[in-house]
PDB file of C-alpha atoms and ligand atoms in Angstrom:
ATOM      1  CA  MET A   6       0.000   0.000   0.000  1.00 36.00           C
ATOM      2  CA  GLN A   7       1.240   3.460  -0.784  1.00 33.00           C
ATOM      3  CA  ARG A   8       1.859   5.744   2.103  1.00 34.00           C
ATOM      4  CA  ILE A   9       0.887   9.367   2.237  1.00 32.00           C
ATOM      5  CA  ASP A  10       3.833  11.387   3.342  1.00 31.00           C
ATOM      6  CA  GLN A  11       1.881  14.290   4.724  1.00 29.00           C
ATOM      7  CA  PRO A  12      -1.676  13.338   5.374  1.00 30.00           C
ATOM      8  CA  VAL A  13      -3.887  16.374   5.394  1.00 28.00           C
ATOM      9  CA  VAL A  14      -6.098  16.191   8.402  1.00 27.00           C
ATOM     10  CA  PHE A  15      -9.414  17.805   7.729  1.00 27.00           C
ATOM     11  CA  VAL A  16     -10.422  20.122  10.524  1.00 25.00           C
ATOM     12  CA  ARG A  17     -13.483  22.254  10.326  1.00 27.00           C
ATOM     13  CA  HIS A  18     -13.371  25.882  11.382  1.00 27.00           C
ATOM     14  CA  ASP A  19     -16.055  25.197  13.909  1.00 30.00           C
ATOM     15  CA  ASP A  20     -14.312  22.111  15.236  1.00 31.00           C
ATOM     16  CA  ARG A  21     -13.505  23.088  18.772  1.00 32.00           C
ATOM     17  CA  ARG A  22     -11.615  19.977  19.653  1.00 33.00           C
ATOM     18  CA  ASP A  23      -7.994  20.249  20.572  1.00 33.00           C
ATOM     19  CA  PRO A  24      -5.945  19.277  17.490  1.00 34.00           C
ATOM     20  CA  GLN A  25      -4.133  16.807  19.763  1.00 34.00           C
ATOM     21  CA  GLN A  26      -7.361  14.902  20.028  1.00 33.00           C
ATOM     22  CA  LEU A  27      -7.288  14.191  16.331  1.00 32.00           C
ATOM     23  CA  GLY A  28      -5.217  11.218  17.396  1.00 30.00           C
ATOM     24  CA  SER A  29      -8.535   9.711  18.368  1.00 30.00           C
ATOM     25  CA  LEU A  30      -9.396   9.496  14.682  1.00 32.00           C
ATOM     26  CA  ARG A  31      -7.077   6.510  14.515  1.00 31.00           C
ATOM     27  CA  PRO A  32      -9.320   3.478  14.352  1.00 32.00           C
ATOM     28  CA  PHE A  33      -6.888   0.619  14.488  1.00 31.00           C
ATOM     29  CA  LYS A  34      -3.259  -0.026  15.099  1.00 31.00           C
ATOM     30  CA  ALA A  35      -0.831  -1.482  12.621  1.00 32.00           C
ATOM     31  CA  ARG A  36      -1.003  -5.185  13.248  1.00 35.00           C
ATOM     32  CA  ALA A  37       0.457  -8.243  11.660  1.00 37.00           C
ATOM     33  CA  SER A  38      -3.049  -9.298  10.691  1.00 38.00           C
ATOM     34  CA  HIS A  39      -3.288  -6.390   8.270  1.00 39.00           C
ATOM     35  CA  THR A  40      -0.420  -7.623   6.170  1.00 39.00           C
ATOM     36  CA  ALA A  41      -0.405  -8.942   2.650  1.00 43.00           C
ATOM     37  CA  PRO A  42      -0.955 -12.708   3.146  1.00 44.00           C
ATOM     38  CA  VAL A  43      -4.264 -12.105   4.894  1.00 42.00           C
ATOM     39  CA  GLN A  44      -5.365  -9.672   2.235  1.00 44.00           C
ATOM     40  CA  GLY A  45      -4.334 -12.153  -0.444  1.00 45.00           C
ATOM     41  CA  ARG A  46      -6.585 -14.769   1.120  1.00 43.00           C
ATOM     42  CA  VAL A  47      -9.438 -12.319   1.404  1.00 42.00           C
ATOM     43  CA  LYS A  48      -9.021 -11.463  -2.260  1.00 44.00           C
ATOM     44  CA  LYS A  49      -9.204 -15.094  -3.317  1.00 43.00           C
ATOM     45  CA  LEU A  50     -12.372 -15.613  -1.328  1.00 42.00           C
ATOM     46  CA  GLU A  51     -14.115 -12.750  -3.028  1.00 44.00           C
ATOM     47  CA  LYS A  52     -16.411 -13.591  -5.851  1.00 44.00           C
ATOM     48  CA  ILE A  53     -15.384 -12.733  -9.342  1.00 45.00           C
ATOM     49  CA  ASP A  54     -17.524  -9.830 -10.450  1.00 48.00           C
ATOM     50  CA  ARG A  55     -19.239 -10.218 -13.750  1.00 49.00           C
ATOM     51  CA  VAL A  56     -20.296  -7.111 -15.524  1.00 51.00           C
ATOM     52  CA  GLU A  57     -23.510  -7.348 -17.488  1.00 52.00           C
ATOM     53  CA  PRO A  58     -22.921  -7.382 -21.214  1.00 50.00           C
ATOM     54  CA  PRO A  59     -24.338  -4.320 -22.902  1.00 50.00           C
ATOM     55  CA  LYS A  60     -27.746  -4.959 -24.358  1.00 48.00           C
ATOM     56  CA  ARG A  61     -30.429  -2.977 -26.022  1.00 44.00           C
ATOM     57  CA  ARG A  62     -33.066  -1.796 -23.656  1.00 46.00           C
ATOM     58  CA  GLN A  63     -34.915   1.316 -22.801  1.00 45.00           C
ATOM     59  CA  SER A  64     -32.599   3.758 -21.149  1.00 47.00           C
ATOM     60  CA  VAL A  65     -32.921   3.824 -17.427  1.00 53.00           C
ATOM     61  CA  ALA A  66     -33.952   7.100 -15.898  1.00 58.00           C
ATOM     62  CA  PHE A  67     -34.633   7.838 -12.309  1.00 58.00           C
ATOM     63  CA  ASP A  68     -35.276  11.042 -10.464  1.00 61.00           C
ATOM     64  CA  PHE A  69     -35.307  11.283  -6.739  1.00 62.00           C
ATOM     65  CA  ALA A  70     -38.480  12.363  -5.125  1.00 69.00           C
ATOM     66  CA  PRO A  71     -37.474  15.023  -2.615  1.00 76.00           C
ATOM     67  CA  ALA A  72     -36.811  13.550   0.811  1.00 80.00           C
ATOM     68  CA  PRO A  73     -37.554  15.398   4.013  1.00 87.00           C
ATOM     69  CA  ARG A  74     -34.505  17.221   5.264  1.00 93.00           C
ATOM     70  CA  SER A  75     -32.478  15.645   8.049  1.00 95.00           C
ATOM     71  CA  GLY A  76     -30.835  17.383  10.996  1.00 95.00           C
ATOM     72  CA  GLU A  77     -27.328  18.828  10.589  1.00 97.00           C
ATOM     73  CA  ASP A  78     -25.564  15.939  12.298  1.00 98.00           C
ATOM     74  CA  VAL A  79     -26.413  12.857  10.293  1.00 98.00           C
ATOM     75  CA  VAL A  80     -24.419  10.183  12.052  1.00 98.00           C
ATOM     76  CA  ASN A  81     -22.052  10.450  14.973  1.00 98.00           C
ATOM     77  CA  LEU A  82     -19.669   7.687  16.013  1.00 98.00           C
ATOM     78  CA  ARG A  83     -18.014   8.153  19.398  1.00 98.00           C
ATOM     79  CA  GLY A  84     -15.295   5.932  20.821  1.00 97.00           C
ATOM     80  CA  VAL A  85     -16.291   3.002  18.642  1.00 97.00           C
ATOM     81  CA  HIS A  86     -14.470  -0.266  19.168  1.00 97.00           C
ATOM     82  CA  LYS A  87     -15.087  -3.115  16.796  1.00 97.00           C
ATOM     83  CA  GLY A  88     -13.331  -6.390  16.235  1.00 97.00           C
ATOM     84  CA  TYR A  89     -14.005  -9.896  15.002  1.00 96.00           C
ATOM     85  CA  GLY A  90     -12.733 -12.600  17.308  1.00 93.00           C
ATOM     86  CA  GLY A  91      -9.346 -11.353  18.439  1.00 89.00           C
ATOM     87  CA  ARG A  92      -8.911  -9.092  15.456  1.00 94.00           C
ATOM     88  CA  VAL A  93      -9.298  -5.367  16.100  1.00 95.00           C
ATOM     89  CA  ILE A  94     -10.737  -3.309  13.255  1.00 96.00           C
ATOM     90  CA  TYR A  95     -11.645  -0.077  15.068  1.00 96.00           C
ATOM     91  CA  GLU A  96     -10.273   1.143  18.345  1.00 95.00           C
ATOM     92  CA  GLY A  97     -11.778   4.368  19.621  1.00 94.00           C
ATOM     93  CA  LEU A  98     -13.155   5.663  16.330  1.00 95.00           C
ATOM     94  CA  ASP A  99     -14.724   9.130  16.367  1.00 96.00           C
ATOM     95  CA  LEU A 100     -16.439  10.288  13.219  1.00 96.00           C
ATOM     96  CA  LEU A 101     -19.146  12.821  12.480  1.00 97.00           C
ATOM     97  CA  VAL A 102     -20.916  12.957   9.124  1.00 98.00           C
ATOM     98  CA  ARG A 103     -22.890  16.123   8.504  1.00 97.00           C
ATOM     99  CA  ARG A 104     -25.787  16.928   6.259  1.00 97.00           C
ATOM    100  CA  ARG A 105     -24.923  17.133   2.555  1.00 96.00           C
ATOM    101  CA  GLU A 106     -21.500  15.622   3.012  1.00 97.00           C
ATOM    102  CA  ARG A 107     -20.720  12.937   0.468  1.00 97.00           C
ATOM    103  CA  CYS A 108     -17.990  10.897   2.061  1.00 98.00           C
ATOM    104  CA  CYS A 109     -16.223   8.205   0.146  1.00 98.00           C
ATOM    105  CA  VAL A 110     -14.387   5.597   2.179  1.00 98.00           C
ATOM    106  CA  LEU A 111     -11.118   4.385   0.673  1.00 97.00           C
ATOM    107  CA  GLY A 112      -8.849   1.563   1.758  1.00 96.00           C
ATOM    108  CA  VAL A 113      -7.401  -1.756   0.684  1.00 95.00           C
ATOM    109  CA  ASN A 114      -9.363  -4.984   0.865  1.00 94.00           C
ATOM    110  CA  GLY A 115      -9.990  -5.892   4.474  1.00 95.00           C
ATOM    111  CA  ALA A 116      -9.278  -2.375   5.774  1.00 96.00           C
ATOM    112  CA  GLY A 117     -12.709  -2.141   7.387  1.00 97.00           C
ATOM    113  CA  LYS A 118     -14.754  -0.160   4.868  1.00 98.00           C
ATOM    114  CA  SER A 119     -17.780  -2.449   4.921  1.00 97.00           C
ATOM    115  CA  THR A 120     -17.545  -2.740   8.691  1.00 98.00           C
ATOM    116  CA  LEU A 121     -17.771   1.046   8.993  1.00 98.00           C
ATOM    117  CA  LEU A 122     -20.836   1.168   6.750  1.00 98.00           C
ATOM    118  CA  ARG A 123     -22.460  -1.722   8.621  1.00 97.00           C
ATOM    119  CA  LEU A 124     -21.894   0.085  11.926  1.00 98.00           C
ATOM    120  CA  VAL A 125     -23.488   3.234  10.522  1.00 98.00           C
ATOM    121  CA  ALA A 126     -26.402   1.274   9.058  1.00 96.00           C
ATOM    122  CA  GLY A 127     -26.963  -0.583  12.313  1.00 96.00           C
ATOM    123  CA  ALA A 128     -26.282  -3.886  10.546  1.00 95.00           C
ATOM    124  CA  THR A 129     -23.643  -4.612  13.185  1.00 96.00           C
ATOM    125  CA  GLU A 130     -23.223  -3.357  16.737  1.00 97.00           C
ATOM    126  CA  PRO A 131     -20.054  -1.743  18.081  1.00 98.00           C
ATOM    127  CA  ASP A 132     -18.268  -3.701  20.844  1.00 98.00           C
ATOM    128  CA  ALA A 133     -18.043  -0.396  22.733  1.00 98.00           C
ATOM    129  CA  GLY A 134     -18.879   3.223  22.029  1.00 98.00           C
ATOM    130  CA  SER A 135     -21.913   4.682  20.323  1.00 98.00           C
ATOM    131  CA  VAL A 136     -23.335   5.174  16.860  1.00 98.00           C
ATOM    132  CA  THR A 137     -26.050   7.825  16.864  1.00 98.00           C
ATOM    133  CA  LEU A 138     -28.211   8.816  13.952  1.00 97.00           C
ATOM    134  CA  GLY A 139     -29.325  12.427  13.832  1.00 97.00           C
ATOM    135  CA  GLY A 140     -32.878  13.719  13.841  1.00 95.00           C
ATOM    136  CA  SER A 141     -35.128  12.918  10.862  1.00 95.00           C
ATOM    137  CA  VAL A 142     -32.480  10.796   9.205  1.00 96.00           C
ATOM    138  CA  LYS A 143     -33.988   8.340   6.765  1.00 94.00           C
ATOM    139  CA  MET A 144     -31.364   5.911   5.621  1.00 94.00           C
ATOM    140  CA  GLY A 145     -31.108   3.844   2.471  1.00 91.00           C
ATOM    141  CA  TYR A 146     -28.471   1.135   2.804  1.00 92.00           C
ATOM    142  CA  PHE A 147     -27.013  -0.844  -0.063  1.00 91.00           C
ATOM    143  CA  ALA A 148     -24.961  -3.619   1.528  1.00 90.00           C
ATOM    144  CA  GLN A 149     -22.013  -5.072  -0.358  1.00 87.00           C
ATOM    145  CA  HIS A 150     -23.827  -8.370  -0.834  1.00 84.00           C
ATOM    146  CA  ALA A 151     -27.394  -7.043  -0.733  1.00 84.00           C
ATOM    147  CA  MET A 152     -28.213  -8.843  -3.933  1.00 85.00           C
ATOM    148  CA  ASP A 153     -27.657 -12.220  -2.320  1.00 85.00           C
ATOM    149  CA  LEU A 154     -30.549 -11.489   0.026  1.00 86.00           C
ATOM    150  CA  LEU A 155     -33.203 -11.364  -2.699  1.00 93.00           C
ATOM    151  CA  GLU A 156     -35.720 -14.193  -2.473  1.00 95.00           C
ATOM    152  CA  GLY A 157     -34.873 -16.433  -5.435  1.00 96.00           C
ATOM    153  CA  GLU A 158     -38.394 -17.720  -6.092  1.00 97.00           C
ATOM    154  CA  SER A 159     -40.026 -14.278  -5.983  1.00 97.00           C
ATOM    155  CA  SER A 160     -40.426 -12.296  -9.169  1.00 97.00           C
ATOM    156  CA  VAL A 161     -39.187  -8.739  -9.590  1.00 97.00           C
ATOM    157  CA  PHE A 162     -42.747  -7.478  -9.222  1.00 97.00           C
ATOM    158  CA  GLU A 163     -43.478  -9.629  -6.149  1.00 97.00           C
ATOM    159  CA  THR A 164     -40.279  -8.369  -4.552  1.00 96.00           C
ATOM    160  CA  LEU A 165     -41.322  -4.747  -5.038  1.00 95.00           C
ATOM    161  CA  GLU A 166     -44.885  -5.499  -3.934  1.00 95.00           C
ATOM    162  CA  GLY A 167     -43.598  -7.279  -0.818  1.00 93.00           C
ATOM    163  CA  ALA A 168     -41.514  -4.249   0.109  1.00 90.00           C
ATOM    164  CA  PHE A 169     -44.241  -1.682  -0.612  1.00 89.00           C
ATOM    165  CA  PRO A 170     -47.550  -3.464  -0.104  1.00 90.00           C
ATOM    166  CA  ARG A 171     -49.527  -0.245  -0.163  1.00 90.00           C
ATOM    167  CA  ALA A 172     -48.097   1.079  -3.427  1.00 89.00           C
ATOM    168  CA  GLY A 173     -50.312   0.823  -6.500  1.00 89.00           C
ATOM    169  CA  GLN A 174     -49.579  -1.581  -9.364  1.00 91.00           C
ATOM    170  CA  GLY A 175     -48.973   1.338 -11.699  1.00 90.00           C
ATOM    171  CA  SER A 176     -46.415   3.057  -9.537  1.00 88.00           C
ATOM    172  CA  LEU A 177     -44.534  -0.204  -8.934  1.00 91.00           C
ATOM    173  CA  ARG A 178     -44.494  -0.874 -12.678  1.00 92.00           C
ATOM    174  CA  SER A 179     -43.081   2.553 -13.373  1.00 88.00           C
ATOM    175  CA  LEU A 180     -40.534   2.073 -10.595  1.00 89.00           C
ATOM    176  CA  ALA A 181     -39.492  -1.231 -12.210  1.00 92.00           C
ATOM    177  CA  GLY A 182     -39.407   0.475 -15.597  1.00 90.00           C
ATOM    178  CA  ALA A 183     -37.195   3.262 -14.281  1.00 86.00           C
ATOM    179  CA  PHE A 184     -34.692   0.602 -13.251  1.00 87.00           C
ATOM    180  CA  GLY A 185     -34.754  -1.148 -16.601  1.00 87.00           C
ATOM    181  CA  PHE A 186     -37.415  -3.842 -16.102  1.00 93.00           C
ATOM    182  CA  SER A 187     -39.877  -3.279 -18.864  1.00 89.00           C
ATOM    183  CA  GLY A 188     -43.041  -5.239 -19.664  1.00 90.00           C
ATOM    184  CA  ASP A 189     -42.771  -8.937 -18.896  1.00 94.00           C
ATOM    185  CA  GLU A 190     -39.342  -8.565 -17.333  1.00 96.00           C
ATOM    186  CA  VAL A 191     -41.044  -7.819 -14.016  1.00 97.00           C
ATOM    187  CA  GLU A 192     -42.222 -11.465 -14.001  1.00 97.00           C
ATOM    188  CA  LYS A 193     -38.659 -12.816 -13.942  1.00 97.00           C
ATOM    189  CA  ARG A 194     -37.743 -14.685 -10.792  1.00 97.00           C
ATOM    190  CA  CYS A 195     -34.874 -13.237  -8.795  1.00 97.00           C
ATOM    191  CA  ARG A 196     -32.824 -16.423  -9.126  1.00 96.00           C
ATOM    192  CA  VAL A 197     -32.521 -15.962 -12.892  1.00 97.00           C
ATOM    193  CA  LEU A 198     -31.535 -12.283 -12.773  1.00 95.00           C
ATOM    194  CA  SER A 199     -28.039 -11.236 -13.808  1.00 91.00           C
ATOM    195  CA  GLY A 200     -25.818  -9.450 -11.315  1.00 87.00           C
ATOM    196  CA  GLY A 201     -26.691  -6.117 -12.895  1.00 87.00           C
ATOM    197  CA  GLU A 202     -30.432  -6.816 -12.800  1.00 92.00           C
ATOM    198  CA  LYS A 203     -30.226  -7.783  -9.138  1.00 91.00           C
ATOM    199  CA  ALA A 204     -28.290  -4.612  -8.374  1.00 88.00           C
ATOM    200  CA  ARG A 205     -30.937  -2.545 -10.171  1.00 89.00           C
ATOM    201  CA  LEU A 206     -33.722  -4.242  -8.249  1.00 93.00           C
ATOM    202  CA  VAL A 207     -31.990  -3.571  -4.930  1.00 90.00           C
ATOM    203  CA  MET A 208     -31.510   0.063  -5.982  1.00 86.00           C
ATOM    204  CA  ALA A 209     -35.224   0.326  -6.790  1.00 89.00           C
ATOM    205  CA  LEU A 210     -36.093  -1.064  -3.343  1.00 90.00           C
ATOM    206  CA  MET A 211     -33.773   1.414  -1.716  1.00 86.00           C
ATOM    207  CA  LEU A 212     -34.818   4.525  -3.596  1.00 83.00           C
ATOM    208  CA  TYR A 213     -38.604   4.181  -3.897  1.00 84.00           C
ATOM    209  CA  ASP A 214     -39.293   5.655  -0.525  1.00 82.00           C
ATOM    210  CA  PRO A 215     -36.769   8.486  -0.765  1.00 83.00           C
ATOM    211  CA  PRO A 216     -34.060   8.443   1.868  1.00 91.00           C
ATOM    212  CA  ASN A 217     -32.038  11.505   2.870  1.00 95.00           C
ATOM    213  CA  PHE A 218     -28.940   9.505   3.819  1.00 96.00           C
ATOM    214  CA  LEU A 219     -27.518   6.926   1.449  1.00 95.00           C
ATOM    215  CA  VAL A 220     -25.040   4.352   2.691  1.00 96.00           C
ATOM    216  CA  LEU A 221     -23.736   2.527  -0.363  1.00 96.00           C
ATOM    217  CA  ASP A 222     -21.223  -0.309  -0.300  1.00 95.00           C
ATOM    218  CA  GLU A 223     -19.813  -0.847  -3.792  1.00 94.00           C
ATOM    219  CA  PRO A 224     -23.143  -0.207  -5.515  1.00 91.00           C
ATOM    220  CA  THR A 225     -21.766  -0.207  -9.065  1.00 90.00           C
ATOM    221  CA  ASN A 226     -19.873  -3.507  -9.001  1.00 88.00           C
ATOM    222  CA  HIS A 227     -22.388  -5.402 -11.082  1.00 84.00           C
ATOM    223  CA  LEU A 228     -23.768  -2.563 -13.138  1.00 85.00           C
ATOM    224  CA  ASP A 229     -23.313  -2.116 -16.859  1.00 85.00           C
ATOM    225  CA  ILE A 230     -21.966   1.256 -17.944  1.00 89.00           C
ATOM    226  CA  ALA A 231     -25.331   2.759 -18.920  1.00 83.00           C
ATOM    227  CA  THR A 232     -26.905   1.916 -15.562  1.00 82.00           C
ATOM    228  CA  LYS A 233     -23.844   3.130 -13.697  1.00 89.00           C
ATOM    229  CA  GLU A 234     -24.018   6.446 -15.534  1.00 89.00           C
ATOM    230  CA  MET A 235     -27.741   6.671 -14.764  1.00 82.00           C
ATOM    231  CA  LEU A 236     -27.018   6.128 -11.111  1.00 85.00           C
ATOM    232  CA  ILE A 237     -24.250   8.733 -11.056  1.00 91.00           C
ATOM    233  CA  GLY A 238     -26.596  11.193 -12.760  1.00 85.00           C
ATOM    234  CA  ALA A 239     -29.385  10.517 -10.276  1.00 81.00           C
ATOM    235  CA  LEU A 240     -27.058  10.694  -7.280  1.00 88.00           C
ATOM    236  CA  SER A 241     -25.429  13.937  -8.381  1.00 88.00           C
ATOM    237  CA  SER A 242     -28.759  15.685  -7.987  1.00 84.00           C
ATOM    238  CA  PHE A 243     -29.439  13.921  -4.676  1.00 87.00           C
ATOM    239  CA  GLU A 244     -29.818  16.577  -2.001  1.00 89.00           C
ATOM    240  CA  GLY A 245     -29.094  14.386   0.970  1.00 94.00           C
ATOM    241  CA  THR A 246     -25.990  12.951   2.600  1.00 97.00           C
ATOM    242  CA  MET A 247     -23.904  10.042   1.380  1.00 97.00           C
ATOM    243  CA  LEU A 248     -21.369   7.635   2.850  1.00 98.00           C
ATOM    244  CA  PHE A 249     -20.089   5.229   0.254  1.00 98.00           C
ATOM    245  CA  VAL A 250     -17.475   2.758  -0.879  1.00 97.00           C
ATOM    246  CA  SER A 251     -16.609   2.476  -4.546  1.00 96.00           C
ATOM    247  CA  HIS A 252     -13.637   1.383  -6.598  1.00 95.00           C
ATOM    248  CA  ASP A 253     -14.905   3.213  -9.649  1.00 95.00           C
ATOM    249  CA  ARG A 254     -12.987   6.357 -10.520  1.00 95.00           C
ATOM    250  CA  HIS A 255     -15.879   8.145 -12.201  1.00 95.00           C
ATOM    251  CA  PHE A 256     -18.276   7.342  -9.374  1.00 96.00           C
ATOM    252  CA  LEU A 257     -15.780   8.605  -6.788  1.00 97.00           C
ATOM    253  CA  ALA A 258     -14.826  11.739  -8.691  1.00 96.00           C
ATOM    254  CA  ALA A 259     -18.380  12.708  -9.617  1.00 97.00           C
ATOM    255  CA  LEU A 260     -19.974  12.211  -6.219  1.00 97.00           C
ATOM    256  CA  SER A 261     -17.592  12.764  -3.314  1.00 97.00           C
ATOM    257  CA  ASN A 262     -16.875  15.979  -1.463  1.00 97.00           C
ATOM    258  CA  ARG A 263     -15.005  14.388   1.440  1.00 97.00           C
ATOM    259  CA  VAL A 264     -12.565  11.479   1.593  1.00 98.00           C
ATOM    260  CA  LEU A 265     -11.952   9.106   4.488  1.00 97.00           C
ATOM    261  CA  GLU A 266      -8.994   6.846   3.838  1.00 97.00           C
ATOM    262  CA  LEU A 267      -8.580   3.855   6.139  1.00 96.00           C
ATOM    263  CA  THR A 268      -4.889   3.094   6.617  1.00 93.00           C
ATOM    264  CA  PRO A 269      -3.009   0.952   9.141  1.00 89.00           C
ATOM    265  CA  GLU A 270      -2.093   4.222  10.882  1.00 88.00           C
ATOM    266  CA  GLY A 271      -5.671   5.392  11.179  1.00 88.00           C
ATOM    267  CA  ILE A 272      -8.224   7.323   9.170  1.00 92.00           C
ATOM    268  CA  HIS A 273      -6.801  10.051   7.017  1.00 93.00           C
ATOM    269  CA  GLN A 274      -9.409  12.641   6.157  1.00 93.00           C
ATOM    270  CA  TYR A 275      -9.376  14.973   3.224  1.00 92.00           C
ATOM    271  CA  GLY A 276     -11.679  17.916   2.763  1.00 87.00           C
ATOM    272  CA  GLY A 277     -12.585  18.158  -0.911  1.00 92.00           C
ATOM    273  CA  GLY A 278     -13.547  15.209  -3.015  1.00 95.00           C
ATOM    274  CA  TYR A 279     -11.756  12.387  -4.697  1.00 97.00           C
ATOM    275  CA  THR A 280     -10.201  14.563  -7.417  1.00 95.00           C
ATOM    276  CA  GLU A 281      -8.578  16.687  -4.764  1.00 95.00           C
ATOM    277  CA  TYR A 282      -7.386  13.563  -2.959  1.00 96.00           C
ATOM    278  CA  VAL A 283      -5.640  12.416  -6.148  1.00 96.00           C
ATOM    279  CA  ALA A 284      -4.098  15.852  -6.638  1.00 95.00           C
ATOM    280  CA  ARG A 285      -2.854  16.030  -3.058  1.00 93.00           C
ATOM    281  CA  THR A 286      -1.544  12.502  -2.717  1.00 94.00           C
ATOM    282  CA  GLY A 287      -0.310  12.050  -6.270  1.00 95.00           C
ATOM    283  CA  HIS A 288      -1.986   8.650  -6.564  1.00 95.00           C
ATOM    284  CA  GLU A 289      -5.346   7.037  -7.090  1.00 96.00           C
ATOM    285  CA  ALA A 290      -7.275   5.124  -4.426  1.00 96.00           C
ATOM    286  CA  PRO A 291      -6.031   1.678  -3.409  1.00 92.00           C
ATOM    287  CA  GLY A 292      -7.774  -1.047  -5.379  1.00 88.00           C
ATOM    288  CA  LEU A 293      -9.233   1.260  -8.005  1.00 90.00           C
ATOM    289  CA  HIS A 294     -10.800  -0.446 -11.015  1.00 81.00           C
ATOM    290  CA  ALA A 295      -9.198   0.686 -14.240  1.00 64.00           C
TER     291      ALA A 295
HETATM  292  N1  ADP B  23     -18.519 -11.090  10.198  1.00 84.00           N
HETATM  293  C1  ADP B  23     -17.185 -11.162  10.219  1.00 84.00           C
HETATM  294  N2  ADP B  23     -16.556 -12.120  10.951  1.00 84.00           N
HETATM  295  C2  ADP B  23     -15.211 -12.181  11.002  1.00 84.00           C
HETATM  296  N3  ADP B  23     -14.391 -11.349  10.337  1.00 84.00           N
HETATM  297  C3  ADP B  23     -14.955 -10.393   9.598  1.00 84.00           C
HETATM  298  C4  ADP B  23     -16.376 -10.255   9.487  1.00 84.00           C
HETATM  299  N4  ADP B  23     -16.640  -9.205   8.681  1.00 84.00           N
HETATM  300  C5  ADP B  23     -15.442  -8.724   8.284  1.00 84.00           C
HETATM  301  N5  ADP B  23     -14.433  -9.431   8.838  1.00 84.00           N
HETATM  302  C6  ADP B  23     -13.002  -9.165   8.656  1.00 84.00           C
HETATM  303  O1  ADP B  23     -12.751  -7.833   9.052  1.00 84.00           O
HETATM  304  C7  ADP B  23     -11.861  -7.199   8.145  1.00 84.00           C
HETATM  305  C8  ADP B  23     -12.524  -5.961   7.566  1.00 84.00           C
HETATM  306  O2  ADP B  23     -13.580  -6.387   6.724  1.00 84.00           O
HETATM  307  P1  ADP B  23     -14.431  -5.381   5.854  1.00 84.00           P
HETATM  308  O3  ADP B  23     -14.987  -4.326   6.735  1.00 84.00           O
HETATM  309  O4  ADP B  23     -15.395  -6.213   5.072  1.00 84.00           O
HETATM  310  O5  ADP B  23     -13.304  -4.754   4.898  1.00 84.00           O
HETATM  311  P2  ADP B  23     -13.404  -4.020   3.479  1.00 84.00           P
HETATM  312  O6  ADP B  23     -14.829  -3.723   3.194  1.00 84.00           O
HETATM  313  O7  ADP B  23     -12.550  -2.788   3.641  1.00 84.00           O
HETATM  314  O8  ADP B  23     -12.790  -4.962   2.481  1.00 84.00           O
HETATM  315  C9  ADP B  23     -11.498  -8.247   7.094  1.00 84.00           C
HETATM  316  O9  ADP B  23     -10.293  -8.834   7.472  1.00 84.00           O
HETATM  317  C10 ADP B  23     -12.624  -9.231   7.189  1.00 84.00           C
HETATM  318  O10 ADP B  23     -12.198 -10.508   6.827  1.00 84.00           O
HETATM  319 MG1   MG B  24     -16.154  -4.293   1.691  1.00 84.00          MG
END
């Protein structure tokens, strides 16, 4: 992993904490378990991503319905400890995400990106410390393996209907259509969907009832280019807050305005988005897809 010689610590003007305390941003210590052999094993275990082949279909278009505005503090992590078995991932993590921030989380495989998003989403509990959501926060969470949770025997339409039983047939059909399922395609069972189709269905589930805080863990992995561009377009006009992991340069550059990089020495924070991170560090994110 490349090292940053002079990490720029992002301090807000209104941040009244003693700069010394920024040491508490360090989530985990350098440990032998973070070294290459472990990461190599993790890599091998990961599924090979298949990108959908391009095909002719109606272009996907989705606009966000306006979500109610959240409070200024969207999520606040204080003194969070998290480990698995004996392995420490976070040790005294403090992190505040504010309204309209779009934070991308960078780091090598196994650095703890998904763990951070799961903590924020409430999908896992901290061993110690607190994770507090702000007032009126309405979260949409796209887990890294969300697609695996679809019910194989249910059709696309049944899946949407199950999630929104009070929505009308017409509005569910137009939701499906907006995510590229036209006509009879809504009758397809989830088990026969391609990776990209599953990702689009999960997106539709997440965005129908508009959230004001999106927590997205590698949402574009299985998407074809057209759908990815649609999603970037839709998200760039999203008025809420985002915390996301992506290895896609365009996604990162188009959508982030704050960077959190997980390193063995702790979290390095950069004000400004991904493009500024590249300019300041002189390199791209670890694990970026070409
Ligand atoms: N449920 C779990 N049980 C045990 N170990 C886990 C679990 N989830 C993640 N880990 C381990 O914690 C480390 C961080 O994982 P993760 O947050 O998924 O990293 P990233 O998303 O940055 O690749 C990895 O070494 C991973 O193997
Ligand atoms: Mg992950």
